[in-house]
Amino acid sequence: SRLNYAQFASASSASNLLEFCFLSGLLTRCQHFQEMSDAIDTNLYSRQIGTYGMETMGKLIQMKVLISGLRGLGVEIAKNLILAGPAKVLLHDDADIEIRDLGANFYLTEEDLKMKRTRAEACQGQLAELNPYVAVEVHKGPITDELIRNLSLIVLTESSQSEMMRLNKLCRSGNVGFIASTCFGLAASVFVDFGDAFTCRDKDGEEPRSAIVSGITLENPGTVHTHQDRRHGFQDGDFVVFREVMGMTELNDGKPRQIKVTGPFSFTIEDTSSYTAYISDGIVTQTKVAHNISFSSYEDSLVQPKPSGEEMHVPDMAKFGRSEQLHFAVQAVLAYRDKHGNLPAFRDVTAAEECVQLAKDINEQRRKVGDSAMFVEEVEADVVKNVAMFARAMICPMAAFLGGVIAQEVVKFTGKFTPLHQFLYFDMFELCPASEPADWKPTGSRYDDQIAIFGASFQQELANMKLFLVGAGALGCEYLKSMALMGVGCGGGKVTVTDMDRIEISNLNRQFLFRQSDVGHSKSQAASRAAKAMNKDLSIESMEVRVGPDTEDVFDDTFWDSLHCMVNALDNIQARLYVDSRCVWFGKPLLESGTLGTKANVQVVLPKLTQSYGDSQDPPEESIPLCTVKHFPNAIEHTIEWSREAFEQMFVESPREGNSFLSDPTAYLQKLPSTGSGTAQLQRLKSIKHMMEKRSGPFQSCVEYAVLEFQEKFHDSIAQLLYTFPLDHVTSEGTKFWSGPKRPPSPIKFDASDSLHMDFVVAAANLYAATLGMPQNRDQGQLAKLAAGVQVQEFKPKEMKIKVDDKDTTGEGCMDDDEVVRRMTSEMSEQVKALKSKADLQPAEFEKDDDTNFHIQFIAAAANLRARNYKIPEADFHKVKMTAGKIIPAIATTTAMVTGLVSAELLKVVRLESRKVEDFKNAFVTLALPLWVLSEPLPPLKTLSKEHDPIVMGPVKARPEGFTSWDKVECNLGDATLQEFLDFLTEEMSIEVMIMSSGNACLYNAYVPAHKKRLKEKITSIWETITKQQLSPKKTYLTLEVSASDLDDGVDVVIPTVKFQFR
């Protein structure tokens, strides 16, 4: 993204005018992106930028969108979209508020009902508070052609069939995006029309993958082989570009080539038989190729909802053919409304039967049209009735799910991600009671829509629920909203929420319960207040306590036993596993979910019915080999990792080393020889000495430090590497050393006129000044003059040992450094009094979300300088920030969508004893594609006997056969001795215990003679002795694991965890 003067001058002198124009265009685009960045609040949108990128954000902030219909679905769409940040959102709903609207629209109040406000008017104020960069206005009256012409896109959620047809035609004539949705209780539809020739720039939003070329054949088609260090990860139909190919230079033209994958390390391209023979090297990278998508009108899509060559979406794996049935059911209900002026009344059997007949009539009309229309063999009456009888209902789970989906489709109008093409049908019919509840009739409350489906007694059970929510971030905020709307814990029960975090600016983009005034305050408390404001009857307790082994006195047995259900809203695996283990132990349902950009998953954990979260493990994240980071990077991720480590070493570890020296110089210097190589010791001593000598300033000393660090990191160390391994160096096998993943670097000389060089110096100098306790200096011009005057010593090569890969056992370093260390240690021992200072050095605390603290600026500059060393394409600031800060991409749309799915599962948990496991749904979703995969939860893993176990190298018996993680052995002996416990297991399980442990503490080992004396001791006493802890008065049992063998034949036996109840 940068061109310095020398590069530009070189390019300008090129004979090819096209090249000059390209470079000029690049400069213009760089300037454009900088201007765009200045216009976008990158602190607020940082997680969203990680998902969408700056180009999409630049388009999104110019969009103007109308949302018509502000019941639960409309307000969900508006909320998610406003958080995303378009220029303007127009709200359109002239209907007066009804009391039942409060069950799904979280911004409506009883006061609004009394004041007889329209839905749009009542929502406008709070929606506007979500994002100060979005103009939120109310449009009254009809939607006209003139209004549409000034918009980017319209969304309809409450419109009639005829109105949808009319407005779709207007949108198509004006190149305005069109989305229409129906939300009929437990069934819904979404329709998208982006015109005849919509351009999708990026189908999936995935980061382009790169691979190192190791060979290319001369044939038709040519086969490309990639280096065996890593699978290429490409897919059939991907487009790739080549660069730096030696020999077959025809491929270096930058032209996208479509590939066909033939293996994890190979793929084919075009005919290469006439090309120059491949010699060596080359990088191949996925590239995004824009493609056009043609949409049909709403009217035409009613006749044929399947685009040519495509099938309808099947979100639920158990419901093949359901989308086709819902297509006719929804049309029938819309036809009923056009005919009668209203949707069918709740549980109106006569109206439902009429809708069934309308569906049959529509299907027959389509059948007569022939192959150009879609029809079904037979309309399923039950499907139509389920849609018709609850068509007036708007429940929170469905509104939240659809609100996330539709808001994401609005964002796709920017060209990012694959839009829905064109219909999505979705139902939650599993929620339907097996029989009609006797108490379904409206009570005049906010819950009337839920009561119409589930009944008043079910609603009371919801109100009585005691639920524990762990996490009050993005997911947590959405869950609290859902609980307040559904009435969970709103009449005898309680919701407990805990989160230790404080609110930050970047949270406001997706954690919608928080406002600017909440920044710095407790998440759990602020979220609880906001949820309580949505429903005054919500009983909620907010806590700021971590859930883990160290807080079991707070979240004790009594607490866990009191719960009906657990909901996780966590962002780390360790905490998830702990909460899951507690749910397994206490036999409680757990609703688990997570998001990553546009991806999301839901896992339902039910006692004895399903797998627990801990029963399966995600594959480990790809790690970068140490030698790759240190000496041989070939991707920008490698240089970012190196720069992040450089930040830690220079501004965190070095000041800590300095403070350690200051606290006891003599002890520090005595210990030094035992810490690392001589080269590493020398670096520590030089760093400490420089910090001690330069603490009093002036700032010029900080600039000098930064320039010398530049010289060492980007010139001298690279020159040394090339001295050790010259460009023509060959391995012991006779192959070129600098080939494949090992890219030959080139040193960089410091140039104060190069902006990237100065980015590094400014950041490093100011970070160093902060470490020394000196005032900072942000005057770029002054710092450039100071930097230009720093004298740099000429590089002198050393005889160094360098590891060539992580398997190399060579001890790195220079032998001469050992003598220098001894000399410096002696000198510093004599100068201790002069060097020592009263004030401690100030190590940096890495903070990724403050763009003014120089942390990310330093890492970005260092990463891109190292990328220049190795001729790796550089990264923009936001890419570095996301990678170095390990920021998880997050957007409000995905969060809302997955919350809707989990909320539906929560309604099923209310009467778990009457449910079948197939009623519940795990989910994997990628909104970018878009793709929904709902499936029945897997049964729990069973422990079975084996003839041969690879770990014990012999047979193993499971006792009882087929036990799962939900099972445990109950031992109610009281405060028994170890011998009494062992006798109990011998009698109950027919086993001889060899080893017994509790957590990480081994309480008994039969193979250790000294442990025999423990047999007469109480197990509680042994536990306290081994762990050196006192058992809490609240603790009534110990969790014990045993390794045992069969009494009869001595075969190893595995049994469930033992619950030793000593009180």
PDB file of C-alpha atoms in Angstrom, residues 512-689:
ATOM      1  CA  PHE A 512     -26.280  -3.200  21.521  1.00  0.00           C
ATOM      2  CA  LEU A 513     -27.315  -2.825  25.164  1.00  0.00           C
ATOM      3  CA  PHE A 514     -24.373  -0.474  25.781  1.00  0.00           C
ATOM      4  CA  ARG A 515     -24.044   3.231  25.061  1.00  0.00           C
ATOM      5  CA  GLN A 516     -21.145   5.687  24.995  1.00  0.00           C
ATOM      6  CA  SER A 517     -21.842   6.647  28.603  1.00  0.00           C
ATOM      7  CA  ASP A 518     -21.335   3.012  29.659  1.00  0.00           C
ATOM      8  CA  VAL A 519     -17.712   2.854  28.456  1.00  0.00           C
ATOM      9  CA  GLY A 520     -15.469   1.826  31.331  1.00  0.00           C
ATOM     10  CA  HIS A 521     -18.320   0.347  33.367  1.00  0.00           C
ATOM     11  CA  SER A 522     -19.220  -3.257  34.137  1.00  0.00           C
ATOM     12  CA  LYS A 523     -20.710  -5.184  31.224  1.00  0.00           C
ATOM     13  CA  SER A 524     -22.916  -7.370  33.379  1.00  0.00           C
ATOM     14  CA  GLN A 525     -24.359  -4.447  35.312  1.00  0.00           C
ATOM     15  CA  ALA A 526     -24.990  -2.237  32.271  1.00  0.00           C
ATOM     16  CA  ALA A 527     -26.528  -5.115  30.302  1.00  0.00           C
ATOM     17  CA  SER A 528     -28.759  -6.059  33.244  1.00  0.00           C
ATOM     18  CA  ARG A 529     -30.047  -2.500  33.570  1.00  0.00           C
ATOM     19  CA  ALA A 530     -30.835  -2.324  29.858  1.00  0.00           C
ATOM     20  CA  ALA A 531     -32.621  -5.680  29.884  1.00  0.00           C
ATOM     21  CA  LYS A 532     -34.621  -4.673  32.949  1.00  0.00           C
ATOM     22  CA  ALA A 533     -35.714  -1.526  31.093  1.00  0.00           C
ATOM     23  CA  MET A 534     -37.154  -3.755  28.351  1.00  0.00           C
ATOM     24  CA  ASN A 535     -39.241  -5.702  30.864  1.00  0.00           C
ATOM     25  CA  LYS A 536     -39.635  -4.379  34.398  1.00  0.00           C
ATOM     26  CA  ASP A 537     -40.702  -7.838  35.618  1.00  0.00           C
ATOM     27  CA  LEU A 538     -37.348  -9.398  34.754  1.00  0.00           C
ATOM     28  CA  SER A 539     -35.633 -10.670  37.892  1.00  0.00           C
ATOM     29  CA  ILE A 540     -31.938 -10.419  37.194  1.00  0.00           C
ATOM     30  CA  GLU A 541     -28.758 -10.550  39.242  1.00  0.00           C
ATOM     31  CA  SER A 542     -25.546  -9.213  37.739  1.00  0.00           C
ATOM     32  CA  MET A 543     -22.146 -10.426  38.917  1.00  0.00           C
ATOM     33  CA  GLU A 544     -18.517  -9.739  38.044  1.00  0.00           C
ATOM     34  CA  VAL A 545     -17.106 -13.109  39.053  1.00  0.00           C
ATOM     35  CA  ARG A 546     -15.173 -15.449  36.810  1.00  0.00           C
ATOM     36  CA  VAL A 547     -16.665 -18.925  36.505  1.00  0.00           C
ATOM     37  CA  GLY A 548     -13.925 -21.435  37.225  1.00  0.00           C
ATOM     38  CA  PRO A 549     -12.429 -23.824  39.787  1.00  0.00           C
ATOM     39  CA  ASP A 550     -11.254 -20.884  41.905  1.00  0.00           C
ATOM     40  CA  THR A 551     -14.805 -19.512  42.369  1.00  0.00           C
ATOM     41  CA  GLU A 552     -16.613 -22.709  43.362  1.00  0.00           C
ATOM     42  CA  ASP A 553     -17.313 -21.147  46.763  1.00  0.00           C
ATOM     43  CA  VAL A 554     -19.410 -18.527  44.948  1.00  0.00           C
ATOM     44  CA  PHE A 555     -20.976 -20.801  42.360  1.00  0.00           C
ATOM     45  CA  ASP A 556     -21.396 -23.696  44.761  1.00  0.00           C
ATOM     46  CA  ASP A 557     -23.422 -26.906  44.644  1.00  0.00           C
ATOM     47  CA  THR A 558     -26.544 -25.185  45.909  1.00  0.00           C
ATOM     48  CA  PHE A 559     -26.297 -22.633  43.116  1.00  0.00           C
ATOM     49  CA  TRP A 560     -25.838 -25.232  40.358  1.00  0.00           C
ATOM     50  CA  ASP A 561     -28.567 -27.485  41.737  1.00  0.00           C
ATOM     51  CA  SER A 562     -31.046 -24.588  41.684  1.00  0.00           C
ATOM     52  CA  LEU A 563     -30.655 -23.937  37.938  1.00  0.00           C
ATOM     53  CA  HIS A 564     -32.996 -25.059  35.186  1.00  0.00           C
ATOM     54  CA  CYS A 565     -30.646 -24.243  32.320  1.00  0.00           C
ATOM     55  CA  MET A 566     -27.269 -22.760  31.417  1.00  0.00           C
ATOM     56  CA  VAL A 567     -26.499 -20.473  28.483  1.00  0.00           C
ATOM     57  CA  ASN A 568     -22.915 -19.810  27.459  1.00  0.00           C
ATOM     58  CA  ALA A 569     -21.946 -16.512  25.840  1.00  0.00           C
ATOM     59  CA  LEU A 570     -18.199 -16.983  26.144  1.00  0.00           C
ATOM     60  CA  ASP A 571     -15.233 -16.229  23.916  1.00  0.00           C
ATOM     61  CA  ASN A 572     -12.673 -18.813  25.051  1.00  0.00           C
ATOM     62  CA  ILE A 573     -12.430 -22.595  25.002  1.00  0.00           C
ATOM     63  CA  GLN A 574     -11.178 -23.049  28.568  1.00  0.00           C
ATOM     64  CA  ALA A 575     -14.181 -21.323  30.148  1.00  0.00           C
ATOM     65  CA  ARG A 576     -16.576 -23.184  27.852  1.00  0.00           C
ATOM     66  CA  LEU A 577     -15.094 -26.516  28.871  1.00  0.00           C
ATOM     67  CA  TYR A 578     -15.355 -25.669  32.561  1.00  0.00           C
ATOM     68  CA  VAL A 579     -19.010 -24.613  32.357  1.00  0.00           C
ATOM     69  CA  ASP A 580     -19.742 -27.708  30.273  1.00  0.00           C
ATOM     70  CA  SER A 581     -18.106 -29.919  32.918  1.00  0.00           C
ATOM     71  CA  ARG A 582     -20.287 -28.342  35.614  1.00  0.00           C
ATOM     72  CA  CYS A 583     -23.429 -28.960  33.554  1.00  0.00           C
ATOM     73  CA  VAL A 584     -22.407 -32.562  32.992  1.00  0.00           C
ATOM     74  CA  TRP A 585     -21.683 -33.054  36.684  1.00  0.00           C
ATOM     75  CA  PHE A 586     -24.955 -31.530  37.877  1.00  0.00           C
ATOM     76  CA  GLY A 587     -27.029 -32.875  34.972  1.00  0.00           C
ATOM     77  CA  LYS A 588     -28.140 -29.476  33.637  1.00  0.00           C
ATOM     78  CA  PRO A 589     -29.015 -28.506  30.047  1.00  0.00           C
ATOM     79  CA  LEU A 590     -26.481 -26.221  28.374  1.00  0.00           C
ATOM     80  CA  LEU A 591     -27.045 -24.064  25.303  1.00  0.00           C
ATOM     81  CA  GLU A 592     -23.689 -23.386  23.691  1.00  0.00           C
ATOM     82  CA  SER A 593     -22.987 -21.043  20.770  1.00  0.00           C
ATOM     83  CA  GLY A 594     -20.218 -19.062  19.153  1.00  0.00           C
ATOM     84  CA  THR A 595     -19.572 -16.725  16.239  1.00  0.00           C
ATOM     85  CA  LEU A 596     -16.655 -15.848  13.991  1.00  0.00           C
ATOM     86  CA  GLY A 597     -17.424 -13.132  11.469  1.00  0.00           C
ATOM     87  CA  THR A 598     -20.310 -14.461   9.370  1.00  0.00           C
ATOM     88  CA  LYS A 599     -19.941 -17.982  10.785  1.00  0.00           C
ATOM     89  CA  ALA A 600     -21.830 -19.327  13.784  1.00  0.00           C
ATOM     90  CA  ASN A 601     -22.610 -22.563  15.546  1.00  0.00           C
ATOM     91  CA  VAL A 602     -25.128 -23.795  18.100  1.00  0.00           C
ATOM     92  CA  GLN A 603     -24.733 -26.899  20.251  1.00  0.00           C
ATOM     93  CA  VAL A 604     -27.491 -28.199  22.487  1.00  0.00           C
ATOM     94  CA  VAL A 605     -26.219 -30.188  25.466  1.00  0.00           C
ATOM     95  CA  LEU A 606     -28.918 -32.257  27.186  1.00  0.00           C
ATOM     96  CA  PRO A 607     -28.375 -34.531  30.212  1.00  0.00           C
ATOM     97  CA  LYS A 608     -27.886 -38.176  29.126  1.00  0.00           C
ATOM     98  CA  LEU A 609     -29.373 -37.413  25.671  1.00  0.00           C
ATOM     99  CA  THR A 610     -26.587 -35.659  23.766  1.00  0.00           C
ATOM    100  CA  GLN A 611     -22.865 -35.199  23.578  1.00  0.00           C
ATOM    101  CA  SER A 612     -21.419 -32.611  25.897  1.00  0.00           C
ATOM    102  CA  TYR A 613     -19.288 -29.752  24.596  1.00  0.00           C
ATOM    103  CA  GLY A 614     -16.197 -31.498  25.935  1.00  0.00           C
ATOM    104  CA  ASP A 615     -16.962 -34.734  24.054  1.00  0.00           C
ATOM    105  CA  SER A 616     -15.567 -33.242  20.850  1.00  0.00           C
ATOM    106  CA  GLN A 617     -12.587 -31.043  20.130  1.00  0.00           C
ATOM    107  CA  ASP A 618     -11.839 -28.529  17.407  1.00  0.00           C
ATOM    108  CA  PRO A 619      -8.677 -29.122  15.374  1.00  0.00           C
ATOM    109  CA  PRO A 620      -5.695 -27.162  16.728  1.00  0.00           C
ATOM    110  CA  GLU A 621      -4.928 -23.793  15.188  1.00  0.00           C
ATOM    111  CA  GLU A 622      -2.120 -23.698  12.661  1.00  0.00           C
ATOM    112  CA  SER A 623       1.071 -22.532  14.350  1.00  0.00           C
ATOM    113  CA  ILE A 624       4.033 -20.881  12.664  1.00  0.00           C
ATOM    114  CA  PRO A 625       7.369 -22.687  13.096  1.00  0.00           C
ATOM    115  CA  LEU A 626       9.790 -20.680  15.239  1.00  0.00           C
ATOM    116  CA  CYS A 627      12.550 -20.670  12.612  1.00  0.00           C
ATOM    117  CA  THR A 628      10.097 -19.411   9.998  1.00  0.00           C
ATOM    118  CA  VAL A 629       9.242 -16.428  12.187  1.00  0.00           C
ATOM    119  CA  LYS A 630      12.831 -15.768  13.232  1.00  0.00           C
ATOM    120  CA  HIS A 631      14.747 -16.167   9.980  1.00  0.00           C
ATOM    121  CA  PHE A 632      12.700 -17.435   7.035  1.00  0.00           C
ATOM    122  CA  PRO A 633       9.282 -15.743   6.699  1.00  0.00           C
ATOM    123  CA  ASN A 634       7.331 -16.189   3.466  1.00  0.00           C
ATOM    124  CA  ALA A 635       3.955 -14.625   4.351  1.00  0.00           C
ATOM    125  CA  ILE A 636       2.835 -11.377   5.951  1.00  0.00           C
ATOM    126  CA  GLU A 637       1.427 -13.328   8.915  1.00  0.00           C
ATOM    127  CA  HIS A 638       4.985 -14.449   9.686  1.00  0.00           C
ATOM    128  CA  THR A 639       6.315 -10.890   9.745  1.00  0.00           C
ATOM    129  CA  ILE A 640       3.396  -9.695  11.900  1.00  0.00           C
ATOM    130  CA  GLU A 641       4.129 -12.463  14.398  1.00  0.00           C
ATOM    131  CA  TRP A 642       7.805 -11.469  14.407  1.00  0.00           C
ATOM    132  CA  SER A 643       6.889  -7.811  14.976  1.00  0.00           C
ATOM    133  CA  ARG A 644       4.525  -8.679  17.815  1.00  0.00           C
ATOM    134  CA  GLU A 645       7.375 -10.572  19.484  1.00  0.00           C
ATOM    135  CA  ALA A 646       9.728  -7.626  18.835  1.00  0.00           C
ATOM    136  CA  PHE A 647       7.261  -5.326  20.634  1.00  0.00           C
ATOM    137  CA  GLU A 648       7.192  -7.677  23.622  1.00  0.00           C
ATOM    138  CA  GLN A 649      10.969  -7.972  23.714  1.00  0.00           C
ATOM    139  CA  MET A 650      11.727  -4.255  23.350  1.00  0.00           C
ATOM    140  CA  PHE A 651       8.998  -2.599  25.384  1.00  0.00           C
ATOM    141  CA  VAL A 652       7.761  -5.260  27.803  1.00  0.00           C
ATOM    142  CA  GLU A 653      10.492  -7.787  28.576  1.00  0.00           C
ATOM    143  CA  SER A 654      13.471  -5.395  28.382  1.00  0.00           C
ATOM    144  CA  PRO A 655      12.002  -2.895  30.905  1.00  0.00           C
ATOM    145  CA  ARG A 656      11.141  -5.822  33.191  1.00  0.00           C
ATOM    146  CA  GLU A 657      14.706  -7.046  32.894  1.00  0.00           C
ATOM    147  CA  GLY A 658      15.828  -3.508  33.726  1.00  0.00           C
ATOM    148  CA  ASN A 659      13.647  -3.414  36.826  1.00  0.00           C
ATOM    149  CA  SER A 660      14.970  -6.800  37.870  1.00  0.00           C
ATOM    150  CA  PHE A 661      18.489  -5.411  37.534  1.00  0.00           C
ATOM    151  CA  LEU A 662      17.582  -2.277  39.488  1.00  0.00           C
ATOM    152  CA  SER A 663      16.073  -4.271  42.351  1.00  0.00           C
ATOM    153  CA  ASP A 664      19.286  -6.254  42.927  1.00  0.00           C
ATOM    154  CA  PRO A 665      22.086  -5.593  40.403  1.00  0.00           C
ATOM    155  CA  THR A 666      24.552  -8.013  41.981  1.00  0.00           C
ATOM    156  CA  ALA A 667      22.130 -10.937  42.052  1.00  0.00           C
ATOM    157  CA  TYR A 668      20.997 -10.207  38.499  1.00  0.00           C
ATOM    158  CA  LEU A 669      24.544 -10.189  37.100  1.00  0.00           C
ATOM    159  CA  GLN A 670      25.421 -13.365  38.983  1.00  0.00           C
ATOM    160  CA  LYS A 671      22.410 -15.187  37.549  1.00  0.00           C
ATOM    161  CA  LEU A 672      22.890 -13.904  33.988  1.00  0.00           C
ATOM    162  CA  PRO A 673      25.390 -16.567  32.737  1.00  0.00           C
ATOM    163  CA  SER A 674      22.803 -19.306  33.287  1.00  0.00           C
ATOM    164  CA  THR A 675      20.138 -17.629  31.116  1.00  0.00           C
ATOM    165  CA  GLY A 676      20.294 -18.387  27.395  1.00  0.00           C
ATOM    166  CA  SER A 677      23.127 -18.030  24.896  1.00  0.00           C
ATOM    167  CA  GLY A 678      25.908 -15.463  25.075  1.00  0.00           C
ATOM    168  CA  THR A 679      24.276 -13.547  22.223  1.00  0.00           C
ATOM    169  CA  ALA A 680      20.963 -13.333  24.120  1.00  0.00           C
ATOM    170  CA  GLN A 681      22.765 -12.279  27.309  1.00  0.00           C
ATOM    171  CA  LEU A 682      24.630  -9.576  25.407  1.00  0.00           C
ATOM    172  CA  GLN A 683      21.372  -8.167  24.042  1.00  0.00           C
ATOM    173  CA  ARG A 684      19.946  -7.972  27.567  1.00  0.00           C
ATOM    174  CA  LEU A 685      22.987  -6.209  28.978  1.00  0.00           C
ATOM    175  CA  LYS A 686      23.155  -3.695  26.129  1.00  0.00           C
ATOM    176  CA  SER A 687      19.457  -2.935  26.520  1.00  0.00           C
ATOM    177  CA  ILE A 688      19.724  -2.463  30.297  1.00  0.00           C
ATOM    178  CA  LYS A 689      22.835  -0.312  30.059  1.00  0.00           C
TER     179      LYS A 689
END
